[in-house]
Each structure stands twice: as C-alpha cells, then as structure tokens.
Amino acid sequence: MAGNSNFDALLSTTLANYRSQLTDNVFTARPLTYFLMDRGRIRMLNGGTKIVEPLIYGTNSTVGSYSGYDSLSLTPQEGISAAEYEWKQFAASISISGIEEAKNNGEQEVINLLEAKIMQAEESMRESFNIMFFADGTGNGGKDWNGLANLVEASGTVGGIDRTDSANAWWRSYENNSAGALTLAKMATAYNSVSVGNDHPDMILTTQTLFEKYEALLQPNLRYTDTKTADAGFQNLLFKAAPVVYDVHCDSGVMYVLNSKYLTLVGHSNKWFAQTEFVKPEDVDARYALIMCYGNLTCRNAAKQGKLTAQTA
C-alpha cells in the first residue's frame, strides 16, 4: 500500500473525531437550525416506520362541575390525533484519490488533507440543508426533507392531515397573502394571531430586503437586538420578544413568524452524521467514505406558525 501503512484506520479515526463538531457546525451556521438547536428542538429517535408527532386538537367535553349524586358524563372523547412524517435520507461523500494519498505521504499531511475535505463537505451540507428547510419538500422527486414552505401553510396536506378539510381547520397556519408593503401592523397581526397567552413566536425569519424594511420602520431608539442571537453571529432586531433574522434562502417577499416549541428536527440515532469506513473500489484509484443522516423537519402545531407573503419594501 502506498503511503502510510495505517492509512485506512487514520482516515476513519480522523473522520470519527470530527463527527460532533461536524454536526454542531452544520446546524449552528444558519439561523433556523441555530434556533432549533439552541432551544433543544433536535430530537433523536431509534426507529419506527414513520416519525409520529402526537396531536391534541380538541377539548374534553366531559369536564365540568357537579354536585352530590349527579350523573357524570362518560362520553368517549375524540380530539387526539397524530401527524406522520416520512423518514428522509441525506448524505455527503468524502473521497481521496490515489494521487492525493501519494502527495500527502505522512500522518499530519493526511490529517490536513482530510480536514480540508471535511470542511468542504460541511459547508456543502449546511447549504443543502438550509435550502431544503426553506423549501416545500418536493425537491429531488420528493426526496428532499420538509421545509417551512410546506409546514407553514393554510392549505395542502402535511403530516398526513389535509388542511383543506374544514374539519382540520385547527391544522392551518396563519397566512396573510395580500401583496403590498410590509408594515408593523401586518407583523403585529401575524404575531398575535399565532399567540395564546404566554405561548408566542420566538423567531421571525425573512429576506434581507424585508429585514431592512423592518429596520427602516423602527424608530432609532427602538432598534433592540437579542444579544444571544447576535453573539451567535446573526444580525437581528427584536419584534416584541422575537428576534428577526434574515436568510438568503428565504423566498422573496416572505416573512415567517415561528414558534420553535412546535418545530422539531428529528434524526435517527443510528444514522445521524454517521460515517462509513473508507473503502477502495477495485476499479477506481480512490478511497471513499459517506456521512449520512436520516430524519426530517416536523411540526406538531401548525396553528402556532404564521407567515406573510408577497411583501415588498
């Protein structure tokens, strides 16, 4: 074997040592996944044919006061359901050609080469995940993971529940589709419409154009920021208690008003940034390893999410 006699073991060990760093770097590098990670909304499951999110959509009608020997209602109750999401797959490959191996003949040289390739894969994964999480899940023939354009809607089917059915009105998100300039009043209505008591949105994601429009609407002395979000590297302004952040992959004219309490990035515990061993095909002068993720982005309360569309500056 050319180069280091422990080349395969060295590659696999180095890649394994980067696993947690890779995970953290991928999901703390973009606003949506940073918020989910920061608020503990990334959850691991060890299997199941689908990802199931239990739902409560109705009250118990037997609840009530009574006196003495009054008959108590034993009426069977509905109002319990579940949203079911498909497991989705995601992978990146890392390859090292024979000539690269020969040119980097030494332990530290090999590690440096692999670090560069991991960084390349990491940035590509960040970008791909973020694109999917702002899309509607129909990309790549429906193989893409769920995104906000699918989860935060007042129509269509998500989680196996048809929102066009009048009986499923509780599963619809707030939407304001009236075209026109963004206003504080529109933002306030969206925020208040998806709030109940002390349960309110904790992040607002939009485009740079609408972020700058919101900034222009504020009085200079009211431009408060969330310091924790700023410390994480994201420019932000507060609207009520929610940081407003922009992302290049948010669709033009859209502003999402989100409650992360009901959004979860679910992963498979055995296939969450899991890497394979490096293998060398017989007919190719290179070694390959895969980094794989199984999971999906889910929602368990669509009515606590909202969005404005067709907004302009």
PDB file of C-alpha atoms in Angstrom:
ATOM      1  CA  MET A   1       0.000   0.000   0.000  1.00  0.00           C
ATOM      2  CA  ALA A   2       1.374   3.427  -0.888  1.00  0.00           C
ATOM      3  CA  GLY A   3       1.878   5.994   1.848  1.00  0.00           C
ATOM      4  CA  ASN A   4       1.037   5.433   5.488  1.00  0.00           C
ATOM      5  CA  SER A   5       0.560   1.754   6.368  1.00  0.00           C
ATOM      6  CA  ASN A   6      -2.307   2.693   8.718  1.00  0.00           C
ATOM      7  CA  PHE A   7      -3.935   4.954   6.155  1.00  0.00           C
ATOM      8  CA  ASP A   8      -7.472   3.498   6.343  1.00  0.00           C
ATOM      9  CA  ALA A   9      -7.514   3.484  10.142  1.00  0.00           C
ATOM     10  CA  LEU A  10      -6.115   7.003  10.254  1.00  0.00           C
ATOM     11  CA  LEU A  11      -8.759   8.306   7.855  1.00  0.00           C
ATOM     12  CA  SER A  12     -11.635   6.638   9.699  1.00  0.00           C
ATOM     13  CA  THR A  13     -10.404   7.756  13.124  1.00  0.00           C
ATOM     14  CA  THR A  14      -9.910  11.342  11.980  1.00  0.00           C
ATOM     15  CA  LEU A  15     -13.379  11.464  10.421  1.00  0.00           C
ATOM     16  CA  ALA A  16     -14.944   9.931  13.557  1.00  0.00           C
ATOM     17  CA  ASN A  17     -13.262  12.567  15.731  1.00  0.00           C
ATOM     18  CA  TYR A  18     -14.969  15.272  13.680  1.00  0.00           C
ATOM     19  CA  ARG A  19     -18.470  13.820  13.987  1.00  0.00           C
ATOM     20  CA  SER A  20     -19.848  16.017  16.790  1.00  0.00           C
ATOM     21  CA  GLN A  21     -18.002  19.077  15.520  1.00  0.00           C
ATOM     22  CA  LEU A  22     -19.441  18.494  12.061  1.00  0.00           C
ATOM     23  CA  THR A  23     -22.966  18.208  13.468  1.00  0.00           C
ATOM     24  CA  ASP A  24     -22.643  21.362  15.542  1.00  0.00           C
ATOM     25  CA  ASN A  25     -21.057  23.357  12.753  1.00  0.00           C
ATOM     26  CA  VAL A  26     -23.718  22.375  10.241  1.00  0.00           C
ATOM     27  CA  PHE A  27     -26.688  23.250  12.437  1.00  0.00           C
ATOM     28  CA  THR A  28     -25.360  26.331  14.219  1.00  0.00           C
ATOM     29  CA  ALA A  29     -24.305  28.007  10.985  1.00  0.00           C
ATOM     30  CA  ARG A  30     -27.769  29.019   9.737  1.00  0.00           C
ATOM     31  CA  PRO A  31     -30.475  30.929  11.659  1.00  0.00           C
ATOM     32  CA  LEU A  32     -33.321  28.383  11.558  1.00  0.00           C
ATOM     33  CA  THR A  33     -31.277  25.393  12.653  1.00  0.00           C
ATOM     34  CA  TYR A  34     -29.388  27.511  15.188  1.00  0.00           C
ATOM     35  CA  PHE A  35     -32.686  28.467  16.836  1.00  0.00           C
ATOM     36  CA  LEU A  36     -33.871  24.844  16.839  1.00  0.00           C
ATOM     37  CA  MET A  37     -30.613  23.618  18.310  1.00  0.00           C
ATOM     38  CA  ASP A  38     -30.411  26.407  20.882  1.00  0.00           C
ATOM     39  CA  ARG A  39     -33.940  25.685  22.083  1.00  0.00           C
ATOM     40  CA  GLY A  40     -33.456  21.936  22.266  1.00  0.00           C
ATOM     41  CA  ARG A  41     -35.683  21.182  19.259  1.00  0.00           C
ATOM     42  CA  ILE A  42     -33.434  18.498  17.784  1.00  0.00           C
ATOM     43  CA  ARG A  43     -34.659  15.076  18.843  1.00  0.00           C
ATOM     44  CA  MET A  44     -33.274  11.606  18.188  1.00  0.00           C
ATOM     45  CA  LEU A  45     -35.418   8.502  17.570  1.00  0.00           C
ATOM     46  CA  ASN A  46     -34.115   4.970  17.255  1.00  0.00           C
ATOM     47  CA  GLY A  47     -36.547   3.796  14.585  1.00  0.00           C
ATOM     48  CA  GLY A  48     -40.162   3.438  13.502  1.00  0.00           C
ATOM     49  CA  THR A  49     -41.790   3.167  10.106  1.00  0.00           C
ATOM     50  CA  LYS A  50     -42.604   6.876  10.282  1.00  0.00           C
ATOM     51  CA  ILE A  51     -41.888   9.876  12.507  1.00  0.00           C
ATOM     52  CA  VAL A  52     -45.038  10.337  14.591  1.00  0.00           C
ATOM     53  CA  GLU A  53     -45.961  13.592  16.339  1.00  0.00           C
ATOM     54  CA  PRO A  54     -48.971  13.141  18.706  1.00  0.00           C
ATOM     55  CA  LEU A  55     -51.513  15.962  18.477  1.00  0.00           C
ATOM     56  CA  ILE A  56     -54.304  17.339  20.641  1.00  0.00           C
ATOM     57  CA  TYR A  57     -56.829  19.277  18.582  1.00  0.00           C
ATOM     58  CA  GLY A  58     -59.967  19.284  20.718  1.00  0.00           C
ATOM     59  CA  THR A  59     -61.080  19.658  24.332  1.00  0.00           C
ATOM     60  CA  ASN A  60     -62.617  17.020  26.609  1.00  0.00           C
ATOM     61  CA  SER A  61     -66.347  17.754  26.753  1.00  0.00           C
ATOM     62  CA  THR A  62     -66.841  15.724  29.952  1.00  0.00           C
ATOM     63  CA  VAL A  63     -65.004  18.309  32.007  1.00  0.00           C
ATOM     64  CA  GLY A  64     -67.353  20.233  34.325  1.00  0.00           C
ATOM     65  CA  SER A  65     -68.545  20.817  37.835  1.00  0.00           C
ATOM     66  CA  TYR A  66     -71.061  18.520  39.587  1.00  0.00           C
ATOM     67  CA  SER A  67     -72.818  18.075  42.902  1.00  0.00           C
ATOM     68  CA  GLY A  68     -73.643  15.064  45.039  1.00  0.00           C
ATOM     69  CA  TYR A  69     -75.176  12.196  43.080  1.00  0.00           C
ATOM     70  CA  ASP A  70     -75.172  13.938  39.700  1.00  0.00           C
ATOM     71  CA  SER A  71     -74.503  11.609  36.786  1.00  0.00           C
ATOM     72  CA  LEU A  72     -71.071  12.185  35.310  1.00  0.00           C
ATOM     73  CA  SER A  73     -70.570  12.142  31.561  1.00  0.00           C
ATOM     74  CA  LEU A  74     -68.757   9.105  30.215  1.00  0.00           C
ATOM     75  CA  THR A  75     -68.932  10.218  26.592  1.00  0.00           C
ATOM     76  CA  PRO A  76     -65.936   8.854  24.635  1.00  0.00           C
ATOM     77  CA  GLN A  77     -63.706  11.685  23.545  1.00  0.00           C
ATOM     78  CA  GLU A  78     -62.066  12.464  20.235  1.00  0.00           C
ATOM     79  CA  GLY A  79     -59.626  15.295  19.633  1.00  0.00           C
ATOM     80  CA  ILE A  80     -56.463  13.166  19.750  1.00  0.00           C
ATOM     81  CA  SER A  81     -54.612  12.515  16.507  1.00  0.00           C
ATOM     82  CA  ALA A  82     -51.078  12.340  15.142  1.00  0.00           C
ATOM     83  CA  ALA A  83     -49.079  13.829  12.313  1.00  0.00           C
ATOM     84  CA  GLU A  84     -46.945  11.282  10.473  1.00  0.00           C
ATOM     85  CA  TYR A  85     -43.803  12.238   8.615  1.00  0.00           C
ATOM     86  CA  GLU A  86     -41.666  10.086   6.341  1.00  0.00           C
ATOM     87  CA  TRP A  87     -38.055   9.374   7.149  1.00  0.00           C
ATOM     88  CA  LYS A  88     -35.817  11.189   4.688  1.00  0.00           C
ATOM     89  CA  GLN A  89     -32.175  10.482   3.850  1.00  0.00           C
ATOM     90  CA  PHE A  90     -29.238  12.793   3.276  1.00  0.00           C
ATOM     91  CA  ALA A  91     -25.603  12.048   2.549  1.00  0.00           C
ATOM     92  CA  ALA A  92     -22.283  13.521   1.551  1.00  0.00           C
ATOM     93  CA  SER A  93     -19.272  11.627   0.298  1.00  0.00           C
ATOM     94  CA  ILE A  94     -15.611  12.247   1.016  1.00  0.00           C
ATOM     95  CA  SER A  95     -13.091  10.922  -1.462  1.00  0.00           C
ATOM     96  CA  ILE A  96      -9.318  10.800  -1.544  1.00  0.00           C
ATOM     97  CA  SER A  97      -7.665   9.853  -4.793  1.00  0.00           C
ATOM     98  CA  GLY A  98      -4.555   7.748  -5.104  1.00  0.00           C
ATOM     99  CA  ILE A  99      -2.501  10.711  -6.269  1.00  0.00           C
ATOM    100  CA  GLU A 100      -3.691  12.812  -3.317  1.00  0.00           C
ATOM    101  CA  GLU A 101      -2.718   9.975  -0.996  1.00  0.00           C
ATOM    102  CA  ALA A 102       0.729   9.751  -2.582  1.00  0.00           C
ATOM    103  CA  LYS A 103       1.280  13.518  -2.376  1.00  0.00           C
ATOM    104  CA  ASN A 104       0.308  13.579   1.289  1.00  0.00           C
ATOM    105  CA  ASN A 105       2.548  10.742   2.430  1.00  0.00           C
ATOM    106  CA  GLY A 106       2.672  11.288   6.187  1.00  0.00           C
ATOM    107  CA  GLU A 107       0.310  11.252   9.147  1.00  0.00           C
ATOM    108  CA  GLN A 108      -0.036  15.015   9.600  1.00  0.00           C
ATOM    109  CA  GLU A 109      -0.312  15.594   5.862  1.00  0.00           C
ATOM    110  CA  VAL A 110      -3.127  13.036   5.666  1.00  0.00           C
ATOM    111  CA  ILE A 111      -4.952  14.657   8.580  1.00  0.00           C
ATOM    112  CA  ASN A 112      -4.620  18.104   6.998  1.00  0.00           C
ATOM    113  CA  LEU A 113      -5.950  16.809   3.687  1.00  0.00           C
ATOM    114  CA  LEU A 114      -8.917  15.120   5.353  1.00  0.00           C
ATOM    115  CA  GLU A 115      -9.700  18.214   7.433  1.00  0.00           C
ATOM    116  CA  ALA A 116      -9.902  20.273   4.249  1.00  0.00           C
ATOM    117  CA  LYS A 117     -12.252  17.738   2.666  1.00  0.00           C
ATOM    118  CA  ILE A 118     -14.432  17.620   5.803  1.00  0.00           C
ATOM    119  CA  MET A 119     -14.679  21.412   5.758  1.00  0.00           C
ATOM    120  CA  GLN A 120     -15.747  21.259   2.110  1.00  0.00           C
ATOM    121  CA  ALA A 121     -18.412  18.643   2.883  1.00  0.00           C
ATOM    122  CA  GLU A 122     -19.532  20.582   5.953  1.00  0.00           C
ATOM    123  CA  GLU A 123     -20.194  23.798   4.064  1.00  0.00           C
ATOM    124  CA  SER A 124     -21.977  21.929   1.292  1.00  0.00           C
ATOM    125  CA  MET A 125     -24.194  20.177   3.857  1.00  0.00           C
ATOM    126  CA  ARG A 126     -25.007  23.477   5.577  1.00  0.00           C
ATOM    127  CA  GLU A 127     -26.078  24.964   2.293  1.00  0.00           C
ATOM    128  CA  SER A 128     -28.115  21.948   1.166  1.00  0.00           C
ATOM    129  CA  PHE A 129     -29.921  21.525   4.484  1.00  0.00           C
ATOM    130  CA  ASN A 130     -30.742  25.215   4.636  1.00  0.00           C
ATOM    131  CA  ILE A 131     -32.125  25.235   1.072  1.00  0.00           C
ATOM    132  CA  MET A 132     -34.364  22.265   1.920  1.00  0.00           C
ATOM    133  CA  PHE A 133     -35.601  23.792   5.185  1.00  0.00           C
ATOM    134  CA  PHE A 134     -36.955  26.851   3.356  1.00  0.00           C
ATOM    135  CA  ALA A 135     -38.471  24.804   0.518  1.00  0.00           C
ATOM    136  CA  ASP A 136     -41.604  22.620   0.374  1.00  0.00           C
ATOM    137  CA  GLY A 137     -40.114  19.124   0.425  1.00  0.00           C
ATOM    138  CA  THR A 138     -40.948  18.313  -3.202  1.00  0.00           C
ATOM    139  CA  GLY A 139     -37.393  18.774  -4.495  1.00  0.00           C
ATOM    140  CA  ASN A 140     -35.392  15.913  -5.974  1.00  0.00           C
ATOM    141  CA  GLY A 141     -38.556  13.973  -6.783  1.00  0.00           C
ATOM    142  CA  GLY A 142     -39.929  14.359  -3.264  1.00  0.00           C
ATOM    143  CA  LYS A 143     -36.754  13.008  -1.626  1.00  0.00           C
ATOM    144  CA  ASP A 144     -35.932  16.357  -0.008  1.00  0.00           C
ATOM    145  CA  TRP A 145     -36.690  16.929   3.660  1.00  0.00           C
ATOM    146  CA  ASN A 146     -39.651  19.019   4.792  1.00  0.00           C
ATOM    147  CA  GLY A 147     -39.301  22.775   4.757  1.00  0.00           C
ATOM    148  CA  LEU A 148     -41.135  25.821   6.053  1.00  0.00           C
ATOM    149  CA  ALA A 149     -42.855  26.365   2.692  1.00  0.00           C
ATOM    150  CA  ASN A 150     -44.693  23.089   3.349  1.00  0.00           C
ATOM    151  CA  LEU A 151     -45.082  23.129   7.125  1.00  0.00           C
ATOM    152  CA  VAL A 152     -46.302  26.721   7.452  1.00  0.00           C
ATOM    153  CA  GLU A 153     -49.349  26.754   5.187  1.00  0.00           C
ATOM    154  CA  ALA A 154     -53.129  27.123   5.343  1.00  0.00           C
ATOM    155  CA  SER A 155     -53.766  24.575   2.590  1.00  0.00           C
ATOM    156  CA  GLY A 156     -52.426  21.283   1.287  1.00  0.00           C
ATOM    157  CA  THR A 157     -51.516  18.169   3.226  1.00  0.00           C
ATOM    158  CA  VAL A 158     -48.733  17.909   5.769  1.00  0.00           C
ATOM    159  CA  GLY A 159     -48.082  15.145   8.257  1.00  0.00           C
ATOM    160  CA  GLY A 160     -50.844  13.162   6.546  1.00  0.00           C
ATOM    161  CA  ILE A 161     -53.500  15.734   7.526  1.00  0.00           C
ATOM    162  CA  ASP A 162     -55.428  17.565   4.798  1.00  0.00           C
ATOM    163  CA  ARG A 163     -55.734  21.238   5.736  1.00  0.00           C
ATOM    164  CA  THR A 164     -58.326  21.902   3.034  1.00  0.00           C
ATOM    165  CA  ASP A 165     -60.828  19.765   5.001  1.00  0.00           C
ATOM    166  CA  SER A 166     -62.977  22.076   7.129  1.00  0.00           C
ATOM    167  CA  ALA A 167     -62.724  19.565   9.983  1.00  0.00           C
ATOM    168  CA  ASN A 168     -58.965  20.152  10.019  1.00  0.00           C
ATOM    169  CA  ALA A 169     -59.045  23.931  10.299  1.00  0.00           C
ATOM    170  CA  TRP A 170     -57.062  23.549  13.538  1.00  0.00           C
ATOM    171  CA  TRP A 171     -54.099  22.346  11.443  1.00  0.00           C
ATOM    172  CA  ARG A 172     -53.855  25.505   9.338  1.00  0.00           C
ATOM    173  CA  SER A 173     -51.170  28.125   9.782  1.00  0.00           C
ATOM    174  CA  TYR A 174     -51.869  31.844   9.746  1.00  0.00           C
ATOM    175  CA  GLU A 175     -51.249  33.411   6.336  1.00  0.00           C
ATOM    176  CA  ASN A 176     -51.527  36.927   5.001  1.00  0.00           C
ATOM    177  CA  ASN A 177     -51.167  36.738   1.228  1.00  0.00           C
ATOM    178  CA  SER A 178     -52.198  40.314   0.452  1.00  0.00           C
ATOM    179  CA  ALA A 179     -49.495  41.900  -1.658  1.00  0.00           C
ATOM    180  CA  GLY A 180     -48.075  45.219  -0.596  1.00  0.00           C
ATOM    181  CA  ALA A 181     -45.508  46.970   1.529  1.00  0.00           C
ATOM    182  CA  LEU A 182     -44.553  45.377   4.818  1.00  0.00           C
ATOM    183  CA  THR A 183     -45.997  47.215   7.809  1.00  0.00           C
ATOM    184  CA  LEU A 184     -45.689  46.909  11.559  1.00  0.00           C
ATOM    185  CA  ALA A 185     -49.449  46.318  11.694  1.00  0.00           C
ATOM    186  CA  LYS A 186     -49.178  43.246   9.445  1.00  0.00           C
ATOM    187  CA  MET A 187     -46.380  41.867  11.580  1.00  0.00           C
ATOM    188  CA  ALA A 188     -48.342  42.517  14.760  1.00  0.00           C
ATOM    189  CA  THR A 189     -51.445  40.761  13.419  1.00  0.00           C
ATOM    190  CA  ALA A 190     -49.410  37.729  12.373  1.00  0.00           C
ATOM    191  CA  TYR A 191     -47.619  37.600  15.714  1.00  0.00           C
ATOM    192  CA  ASN A 192     -50.790  37.997  17.764  1.00  0.00           C
ATOM    193  CA  SER A 193     -52.781  35.547  15.623  1.00  0.00           C
ATOM    194  CA  VAL A 194     -50.430  32.688  16.438  1.00  0.00           C
ATOM    195  CA  SER A 195     -50.044  33.628  20.108  1.00  0.00           C
ATOM    196  CA  VAL A 196     -52.079  32.266  23.009  1.00  0.00           C
ATOM    197  CA  GLY A 197     -51.370  33.657  26.463  1.00  0.00           C
ATOM    198  CA  ASN A 198     -47.654  33.359  27.125  1.00  0.00           C
ATOM    199  CA  ASP A 199     -47.174  30.958  24.216  1.00  0.00           C
ATOM    200  CA  HIS A 200     -45.936  33.163  21.409  1.00  0.00           C
ATOM    201  CA  PRO A 201     -43.492  33.185  18.472  1.00  0.00           C
ATOM    202  CA  ASP A 202     -39.821  33.139  19.349  1.00  0.00           C
ATOM    203  CA  MET A 203     -38.254  33.698  15.927  1.00  0.00           C
ATOM    204  CA  ILE A 204     -39.052  35.590  12.750  1.00  0.00           C
ATOM    205  CA  LEU A 205     -37.222  34.644   9.538  1.00  0.00           C
ATOM    206  CA  THR A 206     -37.319  36.706   6.392  1.00  0.00           C
ATOM    207  CA  THR A 207     -35.314  38.075   3.486  1.00  0.00           C
ATOM    208  CA  GLN A 208     -32.652  40.753   3.665  1.00  0.00           C
ATOM    209  CA  THR A 209     -34.978  43.133   1.809  1.00  0.00           C
ATOM    210  CA  LEU A 210     -37.791  42.749   4.343  1.00  0.00           C
ATOM    211  CA  PHE A 211     -35.360  42.797   7.258  1.00  0.00           C
ATOM    212  CA  GLU A 212     -34.101  46.172   6.054  1.00  0.00           C
ATOM    213  CA  LYS A 213     -37.689  47.344   5.552  1.00  0.00           C
ATOM    214  CA  TYR A 214     -38.492  46.413   9.145  1.00  0.00           C
ATOM    215  CA  GLU A 215     -35.348  48.213  10.285  1.00  0.00           C
ATOM    216  CA  ALA A 216     -36.473  51.344   8.426  1.00  0.00           C
ATOM    217  CA  LEU A 217     -39.898  51.202  10.102  1.00  0.00           C
ATOM    218  CA  LEU A 218     -38.377  51.367  13.571  1.00  0.00           C
ATOM    219  CA  GLN A 219     -37.513  54.463  15.483  1.00  0.00           C
ATOM    220  CA  PRO A 220     -33.749  54.636  16.073  1.00  0.00           C
ATOM    221  CA  ASN A 221     -34.161  54.302  19.823  1.00  0.00           C
ATOM    222  CA  LEU A 222     -36.347  51.204  19.445  1.00  0.00           C
ATOM    223  CA  ARG A 223     -33.904  49.063  17.490  1.00  0.00           C
ATOM    224  CA  TYR A 224     -33.370  46.459  20.167  1.00  0.00           C
ATOM    225  CA  THR A 225     -31.493  43.259  19.443  1.00  0.00           C
ATOM    226  CA  ASP A 226     -31.322  39.848  21.051  1.00  0.00           C
ATOM    227  CA  THR A 227     -27.769  39.660  22.381  1.00  0.00           C
ATOM    228  CA  LYS A 228     -27.652  35.855  22.445  1.00  0.00           C
ATOM    229  CA  THR A 229     -28.602  35.669  18.770  1.00  0.00           C
ATOM    230  CA  ALA A 230     -26.099  38.404  17.979  1.00  0.00           C
ATOM    231  CA  ASP A 231     -23.368  36.563  19.900  1.00  0.00           C
ATOM    232  CA  ALA A 232     -24.068  33.535  17.693  1.00  0.00           C
ATOM    233  CA  GLY A 233     -23.154  35.698  14.697  1.00  0.00           C
ATOM    234  CA  PHE A 234     -26.627  36.565  13.385  1.00  0.00           C
ATOM    235  CA  GLN A 235     -27.587  40.167  12.796  1.00  0.00           C
ATOM    236  CA  ASN A 236     -31.028  40.647  14.310  1.00  0.00           C
ATOM    237  CA  LEU A 237     -33.675  43.068  15.533  1.00  0.00           C
ATOM    238  CA  LEU A 238     -36.413  42.295  18.032  1.00  0.00           C
ATOM    239  CA  PHE A 239     -40.111  42.375  17.232  1.00  0.00           C
ATOM    240  CA  LYS A 240     -41.873  42.132  20.566  1.00  0.00           C
ATOM    241  CA  ALA A 241     -39.874  39.260  22.142  1.00  0.00           C
ATOM    242  CA  ALA A 242     -38.869  37.515  18.900  1.00  0.00           C
ATOM    243  CA  PRO A 243     -35.539  38.057  17.096  1.00  0.00           C
ATOM    244  CA  VAL A 244     -35.993  39.000  13.440  1.00  0.00           C
ATOM    245  CA  VAL A 245     -33.264  37.438  11.275  1.00  0.00           C
ATOM    246  CA  TYR A 246     -32.786  37.220   7.517  1.00  0.00           C
ATOM    247  CA  ASP A 247     -31.623  34.291   5.436  1.00  0.00           C
ATOM    248  CA  VAL A 248     -30.579  34.217   1.804  1.00  0.00           C
ATOM    249  CA  HIS A 249     -32.713  31.127   1.131  1.00  0.00           C
ATOM    250  CA  CYS A 250     -35.981  32.585   2.377  1.00  0.00           C
ATOM    251  CA  ASP A 251     -38.320  33.086  -0.570  1.00  0.00           C
ATOM    252  CA  SER A 252     -38.708  36.628  -1.845  1.00  0.00           C
ATOM    253  CA  GLY A 253     -41.472  38.578  -0.128  1.00  0.00           C
ATOM    254  CA  VAL A 254     -41.924  36.034   2.686  1.00  0.00           C
ATOM    255  CA  MET A 255     -41.711  36.562   6.435  1.00  0.00           C
ATOM    256  CA  TYR A 256     -42.129  33.552   8.735  1.00  0.00           C
ATOM    257  CA  VAL A 257     -43.421  34.079  12.269  1.00  0.00           C
ATOM    258  CA  LEU A 258     -42.476  30.885  14.071  1.00  0.00           C
ATOM    259  CA  ASN A 259     -42.886  29.210  17.428  1.00  0.00           C
ATOM    260  CA  SER A 260     -39.975  26.780  17.692  1.00  0.00           C
ATOM    261  CA  LYS A 261     -41.699  24.950  20.559  1.00  0.00           C
ATOM    262  CA  TYR A 262     -43.698  23.057  17.926  1.00  0.00           C
ATOM    263  CA  LEU A 263     -40.991  22.570  15.307  1.00  0.00           C
ATOM    264  CA  THR A 264     -38.584  19.670  15.627  1.00  0.00           C
ATOM    265  CA  LEU A 265     -35.644  18.472  13.605  1.00  0.00           C
ATOM    266  CA  VAL A 266     -35.882  14.716  14.123  1.00  0.00           C
ATOM    267  CA  GLY A 267     -32.931  12.456  13.476  1.00  0.00           C
ATOM    268  CA  HIS A 268     -32.310   8.728  13.594  1.00  0.00           C
ATOM    269  CA  SER A 269     -29.970   7.983  16.488  1.00  0.00           C
ATOM    270  CA  ASN A 270     -28.006   5.406  14.489  1.00  0.00           C
ATOM    271  CA  LYS A 271     -27.839   7.458  11.308  1.00  0.00           C
ATOM    272  CA  TRP A 272     -27.174  10.994  12.435  1.00  0.00           C
ATOM    273  CA  PHE A 273     -23.986  12.237  10.812  1.00  0.00           C
ATOM    274  CA  ALA A 274     -22.845   8.632  10.884  1.00  0.00           C
ATOM    275  CA  GLN A 275     -19.821   7.909   8.776  1.00  0.00           C
ATOM    276  CA  THR A 276     -18.871   4.756   6.935  1.00  0.00           C
ATOM    277  CA  GLU A 277     -15.405   3.285   6.737  1.00  0.00           C
ATOM    278  CA  PHE A 278     -13.228   4.385   3.846  1.00  0.00           C
ATOM    279  CA  VAL A 279     -13.382   1.811   1.064  1.00  0.00           C
ATOM    280  CA  LYS A 280     -11.400   1.450  -2.143  1.00  0.00           C
ATOM    281  CA  PRO A 281     -13.296   0.077  -5.174  1.00  0.00           C
ATOM    282  CA  GLU A 282     -11.340  -2.344  -7.306  1.00  0.00           C
ATOM    283  CA  ASP A 283     -11.699  -0.285 -10.469  1.00  0.00           C
ATOM    284  CA  VAL A 284     -11.081   3.203  -9.045  1.00  0.00           C
ATOM    285  CA  ASP A 285      -7.832   4.652  -7.732  1.00  0.00           C
ATOM    286  CA  ALA A 286      -9.503   6.392  -4.776  1.00  0.00           C
ATOM    287  CA  ARG A 287     -10.978   5.810  -1.344  1.00  0.00           C
ATOM    288  CA  TYR A 288     -14.496   6.856  -0.367  1.00  0.00           C
ATOM    289  CA  ALA A 289     -16.484   7.357   2.837  1.00  0.00           C
ATOM    290  CA  LEU A 290     -20.042   8.581   3.388  1.00  0.00           C
ATOM    291  CA  ILE A 291     -21.536  10.890   6.015  1.00  0.00           C
ATOM    292  CA  MET A 292     -25.225  10.006   6.360  1.00  0.00           C
ATOM    293  CA  CYS A 293     -28.276  11.489   8.081  1.00  0.00           C
ATOM    294  CA  TYR A 294     -31.791  10.061   8.367  1.00  0.00           C
ATOM    295  CA  GLY A 295     -34.536  12.340   9.676  1.00  0.00           C
ATOM    296  CA  ASN A 296     -36.962  15.114   8.800  1.00  0.00           C
ATOM    297  CA  LEU A 297     -38.234  18.505   9.901  1.00  0.00           C
ATOM    298  CA  THR A 298     -41.618  18.178  11.626  1.00  0.00           C
ATOM    299  CA  CYS A 299     -44.355  20.341  13.076  1.00  0.00           C
ATOM    300  CA  ARG A 300     -46.854  19.405  15.773  1.00  0.00           C
ATOM    301  CA  ASN A 301     -48.863  22.635  15.951  1.00  0.00           C
ATOM    302  CA  ALA A 302     -49.301  24.359  12.600  1.00  0.00           C
ATOM    303  CA  ALA A 303     -51.709  26.923  14.019  1.00  0.00           C
ATOM    304  CA  LYS A 304     -48.885  28.381  16.129  1.00  0.00           C
ATOM    305  CA  GLN A 305     -46.926  29.206  12.958  1.00  0.00           C
ATOM    306  CA  GLY A 306     -47.596  32.049  10.537  1.00  0.00           C
ATOM    307  CA  LYS A 307     -46.266  33.872   7.525  1.00  0.00           C
ATOM    308  CA  LEU A 308     -46.675  36.936   5.385  1.00  0.00           C
ATOM    309  CA  THR A 309     -46.184  36.558   1.630  1.00  0.00           C
ATOM    310  CA  ALA A 310     -45.893  38.935  -1.337  1.00  0.00           C
ATOM    311  CA  GLN A 311     -44.494  41.658   0.915  1.00  0.00           C
ATOM    312  CA  THR A 312     -42.378  44.453  -0.501  1.00  0.00           C
ATOM    313  CA  ALA A 313     -40.180  47.202   0.803  1.00  0.00           C
TER     314      ALA A 313
END
